[in-house]
CSV table of C-alpha atoms (C1' of nucleotides) in Angstrom, one decimal:
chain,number,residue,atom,x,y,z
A,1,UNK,CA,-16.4,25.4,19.9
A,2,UNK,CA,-15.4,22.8,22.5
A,3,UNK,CA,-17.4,20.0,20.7
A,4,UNK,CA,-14.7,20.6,17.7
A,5,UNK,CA,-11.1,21.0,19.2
A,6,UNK,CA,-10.0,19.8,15.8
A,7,UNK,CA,-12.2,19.4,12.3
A,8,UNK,CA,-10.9,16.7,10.2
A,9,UNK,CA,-12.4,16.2,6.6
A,10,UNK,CA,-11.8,12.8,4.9
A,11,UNK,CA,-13.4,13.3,1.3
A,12,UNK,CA,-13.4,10.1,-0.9
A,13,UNK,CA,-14.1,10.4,-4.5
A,14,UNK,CA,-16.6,7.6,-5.7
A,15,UNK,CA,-15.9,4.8,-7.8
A,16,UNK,CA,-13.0,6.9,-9.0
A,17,UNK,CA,-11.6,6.1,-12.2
A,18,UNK,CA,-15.4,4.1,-13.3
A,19,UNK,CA,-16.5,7.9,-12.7
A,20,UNK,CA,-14.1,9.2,-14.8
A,21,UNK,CA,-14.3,6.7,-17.8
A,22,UNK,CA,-18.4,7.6,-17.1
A,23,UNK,CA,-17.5,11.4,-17.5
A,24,UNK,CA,-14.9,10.9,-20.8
A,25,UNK,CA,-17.3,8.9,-22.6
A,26,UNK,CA,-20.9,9.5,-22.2
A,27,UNK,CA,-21.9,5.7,-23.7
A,28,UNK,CA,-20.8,4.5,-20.8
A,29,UNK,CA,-22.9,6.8,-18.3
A,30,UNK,CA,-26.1,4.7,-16.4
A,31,UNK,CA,-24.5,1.5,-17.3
A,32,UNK,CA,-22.4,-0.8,-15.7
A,33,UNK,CA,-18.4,-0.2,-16.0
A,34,UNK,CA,-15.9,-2.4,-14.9
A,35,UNK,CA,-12.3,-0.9,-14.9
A,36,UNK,CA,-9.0,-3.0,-14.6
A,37,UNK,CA,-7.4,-5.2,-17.0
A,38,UNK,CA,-9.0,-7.7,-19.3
A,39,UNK,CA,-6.7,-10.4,-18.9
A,40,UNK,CA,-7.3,-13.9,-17.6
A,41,UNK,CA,-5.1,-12.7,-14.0
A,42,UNK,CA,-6.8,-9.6,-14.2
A,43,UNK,CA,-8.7,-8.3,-11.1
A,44,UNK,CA,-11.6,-5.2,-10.7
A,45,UNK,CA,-9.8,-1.9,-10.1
A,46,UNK,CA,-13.3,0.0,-9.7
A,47,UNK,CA,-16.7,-0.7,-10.6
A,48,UNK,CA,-19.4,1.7,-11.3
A,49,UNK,CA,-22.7,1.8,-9.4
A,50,UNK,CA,-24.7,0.7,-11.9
A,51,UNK,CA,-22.1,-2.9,-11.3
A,52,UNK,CA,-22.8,-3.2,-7.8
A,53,UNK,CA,-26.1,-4.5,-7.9
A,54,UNK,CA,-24.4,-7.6,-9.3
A,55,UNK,CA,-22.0,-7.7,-6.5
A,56,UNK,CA,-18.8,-7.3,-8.0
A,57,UNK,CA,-16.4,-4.6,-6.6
A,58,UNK,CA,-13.0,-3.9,-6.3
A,59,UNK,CA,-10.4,-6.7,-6.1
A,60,UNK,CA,-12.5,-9.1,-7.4
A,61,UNK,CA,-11.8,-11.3,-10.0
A,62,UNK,CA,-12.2,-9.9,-13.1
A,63,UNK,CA,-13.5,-13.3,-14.9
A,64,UNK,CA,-16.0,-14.1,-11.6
A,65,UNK,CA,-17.5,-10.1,-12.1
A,66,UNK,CA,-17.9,-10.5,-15.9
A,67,UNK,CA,-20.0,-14.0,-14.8
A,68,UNK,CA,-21.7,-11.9,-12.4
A,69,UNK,CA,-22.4,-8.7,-14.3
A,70,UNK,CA,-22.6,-10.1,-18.1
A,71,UNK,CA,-23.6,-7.1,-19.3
A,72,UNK,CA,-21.0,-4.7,-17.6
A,73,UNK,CA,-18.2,-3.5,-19.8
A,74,UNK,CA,-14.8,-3.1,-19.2
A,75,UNK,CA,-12.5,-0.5,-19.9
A,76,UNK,CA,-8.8,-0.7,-19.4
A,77,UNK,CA,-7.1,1.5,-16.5
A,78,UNK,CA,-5.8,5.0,-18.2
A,79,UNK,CA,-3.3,5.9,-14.8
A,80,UNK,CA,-2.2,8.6,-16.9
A,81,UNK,CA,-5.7,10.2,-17.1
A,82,UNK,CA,-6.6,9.6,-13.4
A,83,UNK,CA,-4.0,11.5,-12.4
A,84,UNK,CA,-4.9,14.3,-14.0
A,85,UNK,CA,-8.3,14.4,-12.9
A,86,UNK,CA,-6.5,13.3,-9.5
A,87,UNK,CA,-4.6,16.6,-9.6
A,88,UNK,CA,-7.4,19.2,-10.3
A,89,UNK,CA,-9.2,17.8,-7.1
A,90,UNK,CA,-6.3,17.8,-5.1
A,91,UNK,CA,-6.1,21.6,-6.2
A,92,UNK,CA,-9.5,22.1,-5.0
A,93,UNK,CA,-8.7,20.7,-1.6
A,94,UNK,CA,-5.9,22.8,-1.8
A,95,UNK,CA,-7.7,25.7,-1.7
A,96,UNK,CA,-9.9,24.9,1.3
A,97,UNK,CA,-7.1,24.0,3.5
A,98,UNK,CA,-3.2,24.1,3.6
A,99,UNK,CA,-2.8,20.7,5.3
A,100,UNK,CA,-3.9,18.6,2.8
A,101,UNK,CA,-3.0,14.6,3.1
A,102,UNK,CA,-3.4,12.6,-0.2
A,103,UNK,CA,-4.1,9.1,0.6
A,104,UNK,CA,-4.5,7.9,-2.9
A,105,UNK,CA,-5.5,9.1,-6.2
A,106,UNK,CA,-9.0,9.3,-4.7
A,107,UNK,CA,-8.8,10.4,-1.2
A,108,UNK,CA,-7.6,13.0,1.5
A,109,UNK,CA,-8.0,14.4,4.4
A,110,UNK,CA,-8.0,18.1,4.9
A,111,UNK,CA,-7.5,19.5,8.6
A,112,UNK,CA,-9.9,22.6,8.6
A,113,UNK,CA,-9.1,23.1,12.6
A,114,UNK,CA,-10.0,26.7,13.2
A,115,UNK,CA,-11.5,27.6,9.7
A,116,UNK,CA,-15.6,28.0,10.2
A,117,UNK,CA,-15.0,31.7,9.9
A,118,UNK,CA,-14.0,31.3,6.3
A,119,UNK,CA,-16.4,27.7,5.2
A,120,UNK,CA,-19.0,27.9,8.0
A,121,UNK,CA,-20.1,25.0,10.1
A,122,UNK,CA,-19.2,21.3,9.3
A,123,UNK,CA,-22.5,21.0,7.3
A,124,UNK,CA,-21.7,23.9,5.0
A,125,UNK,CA,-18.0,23.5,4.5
A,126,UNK,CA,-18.7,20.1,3.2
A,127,UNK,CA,-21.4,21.2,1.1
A,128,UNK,CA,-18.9,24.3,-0.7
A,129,UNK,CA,-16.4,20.9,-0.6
A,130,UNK,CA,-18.5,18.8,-2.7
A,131,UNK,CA,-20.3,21.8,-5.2
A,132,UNK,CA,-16.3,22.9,-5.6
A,133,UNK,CA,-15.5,19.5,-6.8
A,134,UNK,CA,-18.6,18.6,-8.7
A,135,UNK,CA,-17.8,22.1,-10.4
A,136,UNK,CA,-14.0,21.5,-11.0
A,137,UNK,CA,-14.4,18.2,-12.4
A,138,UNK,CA,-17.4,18.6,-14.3
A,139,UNK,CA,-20.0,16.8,-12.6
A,140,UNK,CA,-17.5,14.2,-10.4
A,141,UNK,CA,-18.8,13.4,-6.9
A,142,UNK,CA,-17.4,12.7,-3.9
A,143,UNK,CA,-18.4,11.5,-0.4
A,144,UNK,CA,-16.9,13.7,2.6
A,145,UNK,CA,-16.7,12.6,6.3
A,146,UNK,CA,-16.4,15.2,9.1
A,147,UNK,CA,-15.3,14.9,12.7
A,148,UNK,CA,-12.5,15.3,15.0
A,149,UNK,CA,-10.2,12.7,14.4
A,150,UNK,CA,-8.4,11.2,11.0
A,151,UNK,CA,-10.0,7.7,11.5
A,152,UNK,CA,-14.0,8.9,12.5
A,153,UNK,CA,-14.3,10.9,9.9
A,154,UNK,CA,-12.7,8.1,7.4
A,155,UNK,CA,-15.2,6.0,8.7
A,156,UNK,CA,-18.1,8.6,8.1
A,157,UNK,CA,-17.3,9.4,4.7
A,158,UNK,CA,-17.7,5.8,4.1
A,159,UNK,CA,-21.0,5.7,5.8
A,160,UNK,CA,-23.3,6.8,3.1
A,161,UNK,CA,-21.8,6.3,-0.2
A,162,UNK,CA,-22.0,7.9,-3.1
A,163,UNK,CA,-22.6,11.4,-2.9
A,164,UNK,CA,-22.8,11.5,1.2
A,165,UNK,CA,-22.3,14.0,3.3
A,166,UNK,CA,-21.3,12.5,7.1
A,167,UNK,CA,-20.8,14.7,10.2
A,168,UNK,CA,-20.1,13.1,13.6
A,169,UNK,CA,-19.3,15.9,16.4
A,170,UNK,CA,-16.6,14.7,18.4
A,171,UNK,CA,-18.8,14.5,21.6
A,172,UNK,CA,-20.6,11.8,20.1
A,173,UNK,CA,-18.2,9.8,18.0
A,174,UNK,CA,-17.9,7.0,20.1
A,175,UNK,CA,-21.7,6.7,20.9
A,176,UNK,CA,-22.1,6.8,17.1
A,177,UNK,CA,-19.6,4.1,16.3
A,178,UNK,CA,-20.6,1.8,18.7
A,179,UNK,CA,-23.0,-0.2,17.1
A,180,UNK,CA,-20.9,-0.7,14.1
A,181,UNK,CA,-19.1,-3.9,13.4
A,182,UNK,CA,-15.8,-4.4,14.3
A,183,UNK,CA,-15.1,-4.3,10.1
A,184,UNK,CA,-15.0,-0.5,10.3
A,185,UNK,CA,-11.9,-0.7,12.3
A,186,UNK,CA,-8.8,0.4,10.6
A,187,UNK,CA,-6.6,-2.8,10.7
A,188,UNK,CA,-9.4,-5.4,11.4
A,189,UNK,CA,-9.2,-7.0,8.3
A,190,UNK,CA,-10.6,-10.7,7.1
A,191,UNK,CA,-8.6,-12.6,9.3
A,192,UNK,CA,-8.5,-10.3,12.5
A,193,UNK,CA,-12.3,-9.9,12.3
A,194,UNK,CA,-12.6,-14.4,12.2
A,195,UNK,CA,-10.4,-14.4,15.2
A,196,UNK,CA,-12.5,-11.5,17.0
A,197,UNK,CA,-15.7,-13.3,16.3
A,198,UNK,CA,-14.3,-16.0,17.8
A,199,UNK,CA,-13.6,-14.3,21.0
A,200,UNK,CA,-17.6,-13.0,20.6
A,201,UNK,CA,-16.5,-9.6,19.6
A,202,UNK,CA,-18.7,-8.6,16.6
A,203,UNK,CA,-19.1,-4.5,17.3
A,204,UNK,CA,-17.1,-1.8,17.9
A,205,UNK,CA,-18.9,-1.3,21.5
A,206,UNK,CA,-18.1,-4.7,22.4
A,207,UNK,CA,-13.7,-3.7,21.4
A,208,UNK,CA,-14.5,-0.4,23.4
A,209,UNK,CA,-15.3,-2.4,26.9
A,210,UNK,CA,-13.2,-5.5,26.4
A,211,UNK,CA,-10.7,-6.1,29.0
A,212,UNK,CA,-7.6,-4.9,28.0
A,213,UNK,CA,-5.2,-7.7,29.1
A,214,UNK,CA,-7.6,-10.0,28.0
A,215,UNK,CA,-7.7,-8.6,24.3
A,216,UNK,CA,-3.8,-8.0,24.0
A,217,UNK,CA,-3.3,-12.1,25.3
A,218,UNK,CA,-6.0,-12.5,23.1
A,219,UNK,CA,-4.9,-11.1,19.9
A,220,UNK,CA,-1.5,-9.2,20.6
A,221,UNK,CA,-0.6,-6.4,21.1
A,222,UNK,CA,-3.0,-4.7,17.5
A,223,UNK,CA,-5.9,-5.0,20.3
A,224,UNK,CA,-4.4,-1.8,22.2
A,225,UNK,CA,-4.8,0.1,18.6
A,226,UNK,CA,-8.3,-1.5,17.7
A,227,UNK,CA,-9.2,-0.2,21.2
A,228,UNK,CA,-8.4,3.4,20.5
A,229,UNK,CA,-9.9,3.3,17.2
A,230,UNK,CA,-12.6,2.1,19.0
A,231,UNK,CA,-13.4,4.3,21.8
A,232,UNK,CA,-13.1,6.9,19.1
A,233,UNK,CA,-9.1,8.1,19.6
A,234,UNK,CA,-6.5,9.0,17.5
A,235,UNK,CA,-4.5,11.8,18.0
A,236,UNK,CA,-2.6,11.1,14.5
A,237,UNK,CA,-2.4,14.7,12.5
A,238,UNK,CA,-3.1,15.3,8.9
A,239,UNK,CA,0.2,15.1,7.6
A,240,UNK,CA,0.9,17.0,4.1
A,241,UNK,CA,4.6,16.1,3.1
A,242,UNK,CA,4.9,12.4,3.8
A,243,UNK,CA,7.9,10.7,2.2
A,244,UNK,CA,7.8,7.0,0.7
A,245,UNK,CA,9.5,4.4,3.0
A,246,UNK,CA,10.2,1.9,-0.2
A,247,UNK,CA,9.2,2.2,-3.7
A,248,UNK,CA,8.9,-1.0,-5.9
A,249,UNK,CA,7.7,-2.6,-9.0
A,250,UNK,CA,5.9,-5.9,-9.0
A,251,UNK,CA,4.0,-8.1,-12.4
A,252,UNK,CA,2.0,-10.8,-11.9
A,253,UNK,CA,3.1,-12.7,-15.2
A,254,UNK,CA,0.4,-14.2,-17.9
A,255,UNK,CA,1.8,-17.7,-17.5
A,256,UNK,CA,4.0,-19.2,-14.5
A,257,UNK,CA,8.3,-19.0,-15.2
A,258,UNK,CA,10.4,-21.3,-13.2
A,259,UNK,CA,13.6,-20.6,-15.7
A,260,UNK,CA,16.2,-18.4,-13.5
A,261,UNK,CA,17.3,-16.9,-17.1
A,262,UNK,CA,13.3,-15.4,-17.5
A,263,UNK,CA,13.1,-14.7,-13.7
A,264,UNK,CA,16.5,-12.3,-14.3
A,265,UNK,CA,14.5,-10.7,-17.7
A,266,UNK,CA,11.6,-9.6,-15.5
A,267,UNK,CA,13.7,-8.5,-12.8
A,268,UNK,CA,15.8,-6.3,-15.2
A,269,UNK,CA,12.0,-4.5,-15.8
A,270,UNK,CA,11.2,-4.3,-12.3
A,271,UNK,CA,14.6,-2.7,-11.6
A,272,UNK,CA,14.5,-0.2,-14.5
A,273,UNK,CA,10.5,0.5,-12.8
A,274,UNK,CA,11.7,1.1,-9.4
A,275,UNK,CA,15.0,3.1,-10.5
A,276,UNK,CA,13.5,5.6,-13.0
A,277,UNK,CA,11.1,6.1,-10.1
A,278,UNK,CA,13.8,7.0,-7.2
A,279,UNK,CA,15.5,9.1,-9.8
A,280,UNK,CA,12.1,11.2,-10.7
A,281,UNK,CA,11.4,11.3,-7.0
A,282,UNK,CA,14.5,12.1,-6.0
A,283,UNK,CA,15.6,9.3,-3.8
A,284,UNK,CA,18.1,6.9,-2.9
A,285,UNK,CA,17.8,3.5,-1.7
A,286,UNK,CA,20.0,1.2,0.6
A,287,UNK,CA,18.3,-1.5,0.3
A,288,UNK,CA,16.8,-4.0,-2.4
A,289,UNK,CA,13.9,-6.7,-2.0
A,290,UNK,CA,13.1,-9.5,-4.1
A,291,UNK,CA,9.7,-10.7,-4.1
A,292,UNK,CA,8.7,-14.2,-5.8
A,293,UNK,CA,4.7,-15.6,-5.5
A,294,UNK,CA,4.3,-19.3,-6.1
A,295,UNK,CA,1.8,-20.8,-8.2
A,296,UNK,CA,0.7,-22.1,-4.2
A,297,UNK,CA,0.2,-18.1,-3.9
A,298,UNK,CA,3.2,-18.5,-1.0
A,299,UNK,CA,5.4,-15.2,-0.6
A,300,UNK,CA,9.4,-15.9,-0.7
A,301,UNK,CA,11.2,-12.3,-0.2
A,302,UNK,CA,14.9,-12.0,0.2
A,303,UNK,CA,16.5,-8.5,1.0
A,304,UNK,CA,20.0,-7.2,1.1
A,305,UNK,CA,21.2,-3.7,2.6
A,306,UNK,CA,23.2,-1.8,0.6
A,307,UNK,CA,26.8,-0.2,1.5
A,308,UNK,CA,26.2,2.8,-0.8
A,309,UNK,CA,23.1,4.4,-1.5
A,310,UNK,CA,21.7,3.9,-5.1
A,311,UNK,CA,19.4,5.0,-7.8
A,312,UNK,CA,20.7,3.2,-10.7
A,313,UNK,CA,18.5,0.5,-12.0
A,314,UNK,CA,22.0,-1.4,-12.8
A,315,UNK,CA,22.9,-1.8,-9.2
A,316,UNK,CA,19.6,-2.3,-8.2
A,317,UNK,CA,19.6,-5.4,-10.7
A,318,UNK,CA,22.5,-6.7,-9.6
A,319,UNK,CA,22.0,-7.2,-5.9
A,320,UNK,CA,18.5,-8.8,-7.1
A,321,UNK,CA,20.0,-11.4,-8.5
A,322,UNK,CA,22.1,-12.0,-5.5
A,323,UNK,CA,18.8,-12.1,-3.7
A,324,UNK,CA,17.9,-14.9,-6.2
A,325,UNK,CA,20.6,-17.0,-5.7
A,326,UNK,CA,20.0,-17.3,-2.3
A,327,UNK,CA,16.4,-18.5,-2.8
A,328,UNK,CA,16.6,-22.4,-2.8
A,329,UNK,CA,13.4,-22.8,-4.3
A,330,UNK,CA,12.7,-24.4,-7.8
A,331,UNK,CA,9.3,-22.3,-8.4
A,332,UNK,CA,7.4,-22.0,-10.3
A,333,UNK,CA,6.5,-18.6,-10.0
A,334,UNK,CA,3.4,-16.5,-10.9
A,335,UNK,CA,4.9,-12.7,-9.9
A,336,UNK,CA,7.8,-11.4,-9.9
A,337,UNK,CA,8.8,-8.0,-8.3
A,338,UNK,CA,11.5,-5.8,-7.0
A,339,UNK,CA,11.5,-3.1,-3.9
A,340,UNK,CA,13.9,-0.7,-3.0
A,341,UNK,CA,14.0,0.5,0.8
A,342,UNK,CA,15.5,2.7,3.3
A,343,UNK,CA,15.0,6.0,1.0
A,344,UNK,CA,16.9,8.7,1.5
A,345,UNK,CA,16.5,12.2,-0.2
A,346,UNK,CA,18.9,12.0,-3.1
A,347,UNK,CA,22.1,14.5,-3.0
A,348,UNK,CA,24.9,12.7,-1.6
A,349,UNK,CA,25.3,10.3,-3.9
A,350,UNK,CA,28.5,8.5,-4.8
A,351,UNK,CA,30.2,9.5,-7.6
A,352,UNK,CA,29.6,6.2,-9.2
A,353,UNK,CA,26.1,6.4,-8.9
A,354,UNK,CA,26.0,9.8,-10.7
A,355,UNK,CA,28.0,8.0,-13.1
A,356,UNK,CA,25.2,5.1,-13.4
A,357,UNK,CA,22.5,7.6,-13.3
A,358,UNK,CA,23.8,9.8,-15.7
A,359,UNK,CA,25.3,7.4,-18.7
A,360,UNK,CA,21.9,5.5,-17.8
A,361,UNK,CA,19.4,7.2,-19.8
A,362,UNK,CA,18.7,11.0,-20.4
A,363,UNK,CA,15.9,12.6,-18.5
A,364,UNK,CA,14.0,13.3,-21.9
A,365,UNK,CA,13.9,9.6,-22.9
A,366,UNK,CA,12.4,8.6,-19.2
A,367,UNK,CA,9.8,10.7,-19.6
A,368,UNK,CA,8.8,9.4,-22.5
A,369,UNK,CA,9.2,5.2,-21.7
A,370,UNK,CA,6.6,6.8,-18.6
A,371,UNK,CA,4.2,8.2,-21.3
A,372,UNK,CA,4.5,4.7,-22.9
A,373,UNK,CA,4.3,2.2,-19.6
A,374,UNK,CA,1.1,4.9,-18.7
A,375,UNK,CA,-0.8,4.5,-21.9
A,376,UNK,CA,0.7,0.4,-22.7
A,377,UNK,CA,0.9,-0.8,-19.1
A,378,UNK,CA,4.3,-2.5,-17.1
A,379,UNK,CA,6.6,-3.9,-19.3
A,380,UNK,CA,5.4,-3.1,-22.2
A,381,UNK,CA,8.9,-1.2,-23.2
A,382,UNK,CA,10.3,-4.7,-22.5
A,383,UNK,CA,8.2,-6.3,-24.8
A,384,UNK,CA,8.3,-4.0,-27.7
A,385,UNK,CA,12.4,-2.8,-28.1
A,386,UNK,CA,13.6,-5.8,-25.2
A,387,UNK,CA,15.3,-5.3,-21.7
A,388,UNK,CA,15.1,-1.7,-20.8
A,389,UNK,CA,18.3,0.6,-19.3
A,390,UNK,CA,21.4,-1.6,-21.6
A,391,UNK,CA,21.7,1.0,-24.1
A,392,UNK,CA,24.7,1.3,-26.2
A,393,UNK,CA,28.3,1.2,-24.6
B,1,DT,C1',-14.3,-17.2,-7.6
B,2,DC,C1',-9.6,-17.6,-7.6
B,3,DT,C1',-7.3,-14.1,-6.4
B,4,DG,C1',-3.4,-7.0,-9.0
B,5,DG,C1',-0.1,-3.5,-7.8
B,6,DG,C1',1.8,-0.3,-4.6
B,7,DG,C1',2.3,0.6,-0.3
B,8,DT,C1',2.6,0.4,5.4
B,9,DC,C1',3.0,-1.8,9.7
B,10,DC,C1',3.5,-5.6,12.9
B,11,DT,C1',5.5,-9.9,14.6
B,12,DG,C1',8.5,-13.6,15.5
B,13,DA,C1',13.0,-15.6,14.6
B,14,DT,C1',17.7,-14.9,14.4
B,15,DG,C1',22.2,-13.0,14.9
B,16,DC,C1',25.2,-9.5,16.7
B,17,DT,C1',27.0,-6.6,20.4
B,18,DT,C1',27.7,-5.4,25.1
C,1,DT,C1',38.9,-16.2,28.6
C,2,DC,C1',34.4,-18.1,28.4
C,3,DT,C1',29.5,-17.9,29.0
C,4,DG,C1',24.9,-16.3,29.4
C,5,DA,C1',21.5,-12.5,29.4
C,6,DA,C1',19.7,-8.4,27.6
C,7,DG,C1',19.1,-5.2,24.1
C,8,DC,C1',19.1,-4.1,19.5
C,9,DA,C1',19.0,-4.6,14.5
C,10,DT,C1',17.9,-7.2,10.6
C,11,DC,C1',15.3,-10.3,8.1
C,12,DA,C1',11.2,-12.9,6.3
C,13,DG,C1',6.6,-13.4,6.4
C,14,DG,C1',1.9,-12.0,7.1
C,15,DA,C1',-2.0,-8.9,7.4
C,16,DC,C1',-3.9,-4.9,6.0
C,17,DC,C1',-5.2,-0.7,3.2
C,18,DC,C1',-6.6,1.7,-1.2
DNA sequence: TCTGGGGTCCTGATGCTT
DNA sequence: TCTGAAGCATCAGGACCC
C-alpha cells in the first residue's frame, strides 16, 4: 500500500501506575487516585480520571492537587510493582512486533511495517493491540496511535485519551495536523511555545509555511526540527536496543542543607545509587556530574572526565567531591544529585575497578538494598543502617 | 501553586590544537 | 618565534520529555 510505506504504532498506557493501584485494590476503582509521594516537596506522578475533573495532573504539586481534588486519595509510588505490570505489556508488544522501542514504563512504539498480512489493516491491528493488553493485564487500557512516522502517531495516540484508538494514513498526516497548536510539537515546550506566540505562530500549519530563515533567526536553529515535525516528517526508526548516555541519582531533600559535611552524606547515596546501577547494567562511566538546586531553584552542575573508566560507587564519590570543591557557592541547597556519563559497555575494566567492584558489595546483598530502595524509596538504606557501600575493612 | 526524578538534546562560552 | 583564525572538544546551563 503506497499510503503506508512504513506503519508505526505508538501505544500509551493510561494514567499508568493510578490504573494499576485502581486494578490491585478495587476501593480505589471510580474514585479519584492520586499517585506520588505524600510529602510536603512531593509532586503528582499520575492521576486517575476520576482526578482530572479537578484539574490536577501529572507534575503538579502534590499539596495544590489535594486543595484541588479534596476528596482524591493518594497512594505512594510502588516502582517495583509497575514494573512488573510494565513487563507483561511490553511482552505483549513483543509479540506483535520484533522492533519494539520502550519509551517508558508506559509507552512504545512498535514498527509493524509490512505486517497487515498477519494483524490486518491499521484499524484491526490496533484493536487485537488493545483486547491483547486489556486481556494480559486484566482489564488495563491503553490508547494506540497509528501512522507512518514515530512522531504522528505519538501525537495520535494522544489525541483521544483514554481508551482511543487513532489512525492517520500518511497521505494525510500533515493535513490532519495542521490545525493543531504548535503544543503538539515535540520540543515546543512552555517557553518555546511563549516565544512562538510571540512571533504569531499559534498552529502547526502556521510552523509548516513559516519562512525558514525567518524561523531559524527567529528562534535558532530548533525551528528547522519543529518544521519537520510540522510538515509531518521524521524519518527517525523505531529503535529496540538503545543504550543509556548517563545514568544518575538525584533527591530533592525534606529541608534545605548548606553544611558541605551533609552535602558529602547525600552524595555518598547518590553515588552508591548510580554505581549499583552501572554495575547491574553493565556499564562503565568516564565521567561524573554533580548537580546542586538552590532554594532560588538555580541549577549549579560541575563535571569532571575521568582517566579510567569506573563503576565503583567509591570512585564515583570521590571525584564528586572534587566537583564540590570547585563550586564557590555557600547554598543552601534543596537537591542534591549525582550523574555518571560517557557509558561504556563494561569488560575492560581496570583491574582496580574489579578490585572496587568486587570487595564493594556481593551481588546478592545489591539485590536486596534494590528490593528495599523499591518498596522504602531513595535513601532509605541510608537512613535506616547509615551511609551505604563502607562495609567492613 | 510552588514546583520530583531520570533522562536527552541543544546552545553559548571557553580553552586547546593546528 | 609569535600571533591570529579556524576547528574541535569540553563544560555549564537551559529546555524539554515522560
Amino acid at each position: 500500500m503506497d499510503a503506508w510505506p512504513r506503519t508505526i504504532v505508538h501505544a500509551d498506557m493510561d494514567a499508568f501506575y493510578a490504573a494499576i493501584e485502581q486494578l490491585d485494590n478495587p476501593e480505589l476503582r471510580g474514585r479519584p487516585v492520586l499517585v506520588g509521594p505524600n510529602s510536603h516537596r512531593g509532586v503528582v506522578l499520575t492521576a486517575s480520571y476520576e482526578a482530572r475533573p479537578a484539574r490536577v495532573g501529572s507534575a503538579m504539586p502534590m499539596a495544590l492537587a489535594r486543595r484541588r481534588c479534596p476528596n482524591a486519595i493518594v497512594v505512594e509510588p510502588r516502582f517495583a510493582r509497575y514494573r512488573e505490570v510494565s513487563r507483561i505489556v511490553m511482552g505483549v508488544f513483543a509479540n506483535f512486533s520484533p522492533d519494539v522501542e520502550a519509551l517508558s514504563l508506559d509507552e512504545a512504539f512498535l514498527d509493524m511495517s509490512g505486517s497487515s498480512h498477519l494483524f490486518g489493516e491499521p484499524a484491526a491491528l490496533g484493536r487485537r493491540l488493545k483486547a491483547a493488553v486489556a486481556d494480559a493485564t486484566g482489564g488495563l487500557t491503553v490508547s494506540v496511535g497509528i501512522s507512518g512516522t514515530k512522531y504522528v502517531a505519538k501525537v495520535a495516540s494522544a489525541h483521544r485519551k483514554p481508551d482511543g484508538l487513532t489512525i492517520v494514513s500518511p497521505d494525510r498526516a500533515r493535513e490532519w495536523l495542521a490545525p493543531q497548536p504548535v503544543a503538539v510539537l515535540w520540543g515546543a515546550g512552555p517557553k518555546l511555545q511563549g516565544r512562538l506566540a510571540d512571533l504569531g505562530l499559534m498552529t502547526v500549519a502556521q510552523i509548516a509555511v513559516a519562512d525558514p530563515q525567518w524561523l531559524v533567526a527567529a528562534i535558532g536553529k530548533t525551528a528547522l526540527h519543529l518544521q519537520a515535525l510540522s510538515r509531518a516528517e521524521d524519518a527517525r526508526s523505531v529503535e529496540a536496543l538503545r543504550h543509556p548516555k548517563s545514568i544518575s541519582s538525584e533527591l530533592t531533600l525534606e529541608t534545605d542543607v548548606a553544611a558541605h559535611e551533609e552535602i558529602r552524606r547525600h552524595l555518598r547515596r547518590a553515588a552508591d545509587t548510580v554505581g549499583r546501577r552501572l554495575r547491574k547494567q553493565a556499564y562503565t562511566a568516564r565521567g561524573v556530574r554533580l548537580k546542586l538546586k538552590r532554594s532560588d531553584f538555580r541549577i549549579l552542575s560541575r563535571q569532571t572526565a575521568l582517566s579510567e573508566p569506573t563503576q565503583s560507587a567509591e570512585r564515583l564519590w570521590q571525584v564528586a567531591q572534587g566537583c564540590l570543591a570547585q563550586i564557590d557557592d555557600r547554598g543552601p541547597y534543596r537537591l542534591i544529585g549525582l550523574g555518571a556519563f560517557d557509558l561504556a559497555a563494561a569488560g575492560g575494566e581496570s583491574q582496580l575497578d574489579l578490585l572496587c567492584t568486587a570487595t564493594e558489595r556481593s551481588a546478592k546483598l545489591e539485590a536486596a538494598l534494590d528490593a528495599i530502595e523499591d518498596r522504602f524509596g531513595p535513601g532509605a538504606v541510608q537512613r535506616a543502617v547509615g551511609p551505604r557501600g563502607r562495609g567492613p575493612r
